[in-house]
Short mmCIF file of C-alpha atoms in Angstrom, two decimals:
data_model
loop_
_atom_site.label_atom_id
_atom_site.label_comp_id
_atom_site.label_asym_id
_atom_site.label_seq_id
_atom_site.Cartn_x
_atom_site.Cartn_y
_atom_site.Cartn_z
CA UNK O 1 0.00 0.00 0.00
CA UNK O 2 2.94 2.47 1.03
CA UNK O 3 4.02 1.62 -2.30
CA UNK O 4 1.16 2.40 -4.35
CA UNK O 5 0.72 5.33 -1.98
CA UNK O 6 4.56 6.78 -3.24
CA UNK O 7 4.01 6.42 -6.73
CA UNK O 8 0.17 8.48 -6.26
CA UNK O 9 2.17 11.23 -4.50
CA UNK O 10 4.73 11.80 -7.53
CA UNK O 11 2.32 11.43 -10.34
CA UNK O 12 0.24 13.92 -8.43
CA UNK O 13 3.36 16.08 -7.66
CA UNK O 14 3.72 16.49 -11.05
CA UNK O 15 0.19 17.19 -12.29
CA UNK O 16 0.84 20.21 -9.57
CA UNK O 17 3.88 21.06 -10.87
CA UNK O 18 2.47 22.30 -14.44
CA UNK O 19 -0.12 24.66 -12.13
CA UNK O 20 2.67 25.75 -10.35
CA UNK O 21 4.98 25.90 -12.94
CA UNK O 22 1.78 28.16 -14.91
CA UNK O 23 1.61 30.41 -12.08
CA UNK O 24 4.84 31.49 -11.30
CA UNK O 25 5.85 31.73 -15.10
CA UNK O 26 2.57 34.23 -15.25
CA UNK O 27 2.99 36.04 -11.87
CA UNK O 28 6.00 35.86 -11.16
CA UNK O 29 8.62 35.71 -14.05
CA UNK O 30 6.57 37.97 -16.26
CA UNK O 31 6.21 39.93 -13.04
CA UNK O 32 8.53 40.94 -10.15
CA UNK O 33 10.82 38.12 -11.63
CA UNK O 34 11.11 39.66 -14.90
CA UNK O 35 14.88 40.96 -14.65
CA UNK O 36 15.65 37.29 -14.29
CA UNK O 37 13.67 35.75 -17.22
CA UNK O 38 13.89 39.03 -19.46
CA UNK O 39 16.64 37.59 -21.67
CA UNK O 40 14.72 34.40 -22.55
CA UNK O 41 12.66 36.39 -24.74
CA UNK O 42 15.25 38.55 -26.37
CA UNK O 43 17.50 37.31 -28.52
CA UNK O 44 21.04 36.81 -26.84
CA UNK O 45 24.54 34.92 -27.23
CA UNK O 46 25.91 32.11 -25.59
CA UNK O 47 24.77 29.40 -24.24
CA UNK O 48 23.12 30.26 -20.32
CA UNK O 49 20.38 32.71 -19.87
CA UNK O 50 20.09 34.73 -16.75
CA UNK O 51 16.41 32.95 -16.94
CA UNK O 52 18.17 29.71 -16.08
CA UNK O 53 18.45 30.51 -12.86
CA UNK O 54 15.27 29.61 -12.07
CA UNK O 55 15.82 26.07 -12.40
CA UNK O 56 18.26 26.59 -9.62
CA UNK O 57 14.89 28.04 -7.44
CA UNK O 58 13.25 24.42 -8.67
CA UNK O 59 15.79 22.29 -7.90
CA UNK O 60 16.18 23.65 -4.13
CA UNK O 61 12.21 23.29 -3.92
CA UNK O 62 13.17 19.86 -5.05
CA UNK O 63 16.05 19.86 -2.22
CA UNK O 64 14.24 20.92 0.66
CA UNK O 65 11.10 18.19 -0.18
CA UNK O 66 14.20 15.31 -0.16
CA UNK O 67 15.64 17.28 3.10
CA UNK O 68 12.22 17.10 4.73
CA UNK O 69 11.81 13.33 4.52
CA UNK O 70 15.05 12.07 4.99
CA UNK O 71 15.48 10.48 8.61
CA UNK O 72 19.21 11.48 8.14
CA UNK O 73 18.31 14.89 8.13
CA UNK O 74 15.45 15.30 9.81
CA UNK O 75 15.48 12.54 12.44
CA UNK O 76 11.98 11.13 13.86
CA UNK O 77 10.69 14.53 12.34
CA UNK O 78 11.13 12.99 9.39
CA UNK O 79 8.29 13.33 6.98
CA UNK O 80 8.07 10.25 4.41
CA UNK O 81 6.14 12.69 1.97
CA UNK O 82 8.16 15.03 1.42
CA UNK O 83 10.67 12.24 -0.28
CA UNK O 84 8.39 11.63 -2.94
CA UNK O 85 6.89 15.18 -3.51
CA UNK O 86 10.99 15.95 -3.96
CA UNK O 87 10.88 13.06 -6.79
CA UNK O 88 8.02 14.93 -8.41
CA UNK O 89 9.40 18.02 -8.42
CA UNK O 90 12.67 16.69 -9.63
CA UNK O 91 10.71 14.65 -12.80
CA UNK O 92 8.68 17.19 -13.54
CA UNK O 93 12.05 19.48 -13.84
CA UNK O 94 13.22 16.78 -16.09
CA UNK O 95 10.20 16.89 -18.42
CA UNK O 96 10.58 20.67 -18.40
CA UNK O 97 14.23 20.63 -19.51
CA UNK O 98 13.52 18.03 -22.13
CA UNK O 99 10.29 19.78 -23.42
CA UNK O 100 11.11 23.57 -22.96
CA UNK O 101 14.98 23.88 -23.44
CA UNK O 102 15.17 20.68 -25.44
CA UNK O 103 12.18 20.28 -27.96
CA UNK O 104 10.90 23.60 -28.01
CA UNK O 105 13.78 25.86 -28.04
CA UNK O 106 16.06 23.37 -29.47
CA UNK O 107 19.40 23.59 -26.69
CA UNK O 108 19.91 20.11 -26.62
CA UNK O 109 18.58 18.71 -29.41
CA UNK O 110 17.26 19.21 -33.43
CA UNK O 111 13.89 17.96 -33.99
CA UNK O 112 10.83 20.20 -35.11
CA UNK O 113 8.06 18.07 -35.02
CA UNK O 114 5.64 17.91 -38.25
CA UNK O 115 2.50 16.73 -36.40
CA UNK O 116 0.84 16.06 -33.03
CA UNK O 117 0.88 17.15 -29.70
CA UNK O 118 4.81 17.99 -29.72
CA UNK O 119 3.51 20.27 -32.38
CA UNK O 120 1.12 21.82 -30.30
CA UNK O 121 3.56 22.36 -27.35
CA UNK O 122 6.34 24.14 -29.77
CA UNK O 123 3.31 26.09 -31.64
CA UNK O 124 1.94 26.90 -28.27
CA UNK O 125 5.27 28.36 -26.86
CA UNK O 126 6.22 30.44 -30.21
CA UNK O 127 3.46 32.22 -29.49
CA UNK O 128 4.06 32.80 -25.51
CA UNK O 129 7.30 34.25 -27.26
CA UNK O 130 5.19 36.67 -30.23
CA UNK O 131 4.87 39.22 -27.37
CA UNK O 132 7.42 42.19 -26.96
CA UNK O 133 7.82 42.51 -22.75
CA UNK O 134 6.57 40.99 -19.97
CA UNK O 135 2.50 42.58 -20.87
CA UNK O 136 -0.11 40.29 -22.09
CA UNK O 137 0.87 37.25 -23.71
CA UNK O 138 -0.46 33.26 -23.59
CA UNK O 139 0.69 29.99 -23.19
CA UNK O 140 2.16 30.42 -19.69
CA UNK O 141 2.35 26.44 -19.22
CA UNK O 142 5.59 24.20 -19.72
CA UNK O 143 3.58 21.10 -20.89
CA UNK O 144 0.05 21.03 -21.61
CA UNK O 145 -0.57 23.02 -24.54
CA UNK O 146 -4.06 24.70 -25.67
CA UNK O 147 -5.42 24.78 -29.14
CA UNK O 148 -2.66 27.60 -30.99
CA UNK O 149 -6.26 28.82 -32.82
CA UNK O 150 -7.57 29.78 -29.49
CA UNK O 151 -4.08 30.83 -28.56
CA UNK O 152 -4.02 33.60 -31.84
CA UNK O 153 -7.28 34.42 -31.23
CA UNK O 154 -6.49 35.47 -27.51
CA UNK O 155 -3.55 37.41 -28.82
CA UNK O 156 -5.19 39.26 -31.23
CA UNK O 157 -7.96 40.18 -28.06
CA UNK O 158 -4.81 41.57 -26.30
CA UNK O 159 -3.29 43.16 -29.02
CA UNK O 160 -6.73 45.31 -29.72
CA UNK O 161 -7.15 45.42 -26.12
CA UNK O 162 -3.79 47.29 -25.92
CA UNK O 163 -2.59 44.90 -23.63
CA UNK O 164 -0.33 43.27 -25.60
CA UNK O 165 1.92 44.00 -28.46
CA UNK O 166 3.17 41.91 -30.66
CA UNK O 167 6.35 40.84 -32.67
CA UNK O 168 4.94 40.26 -35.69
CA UNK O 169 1.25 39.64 -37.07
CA UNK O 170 -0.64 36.38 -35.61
CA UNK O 171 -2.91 35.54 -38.36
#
């Protein structure tokens, strides 16, 4: 049952992660955070962003959660949890690095996919990325992608709306 009760906790981790991952990518890097995540919508040189430092931030969340349930650290106040939440965190990072930095803006690898849902998720991140600043925009989610239609229409709202502006049309 503990078993079963593990692998429940880091599936559900990382269903949670994309919400949290949505929310702070809305709220927080296109907000306060913005001096950190600026250059990962401006074109640059070399090979780290500034915006990479946020992975650091997840990978102490991810930290802390292993901290909090390990007995070595923690003692009897150990809480078996927090182990598993620390694996969620830590795949969903994974996913994230393979998705975001590796399928959709290509760091680690060269493959633009013709059809599908990795479709989608590239389609659906070019056009986080057809906004000029940290105003407006869509798509604020790592890996689950809405309809790009619904996604132009949206920007096109904004863009009327004066809320947005945009790099180049969205048709």
């Amino acid at each position: 049952m503990q078993t079963f009760a593990a692998i429940f906790i880091v599936i559900a981790t990382v269903l949670a992660m994309e919400f949290v991952a949505w929310s702070s990518h809305k709220y927080i890097m296109h907000g306060f955070g913005w001096g950190w995540h600026r250059d990962h919508h401006e074109p640059h040189d070399g090979f780290l962003e500034k915006n990479d430092l946020y992975a650091i931030v997840g990978a102490a969340i991810s930290i802390t959660f292993f901290a909090l349930g390990s007995p070595l650290v923690r003692g009897d106040a150990a809480w078996w949890p927090a182990t598993f939440i620390g694996i969620g965190v830590l795949v969903y990072g994974i996913i994230y690095t393979l998705v975001h930095d590796g399928l959709v803006h290509q760091r680690w690898f060269r493959w633009v996919p013709k059809r599908g849902y990795a479709k989608r998720l590239v389609q659906a991140h070019k056009l986080h990325h057809a906004t000029i600043g940290k105003e407006g925009g869509v798509s604020f989610g790592f890996v689950f992608a809405r309809d790009p239609v619904a996604l132009k229409r949206e920007l096109r709202v904004q863009r009327e709306r004066g809320i947005a502006v945009l790099r180049d049309a969205v048709d």
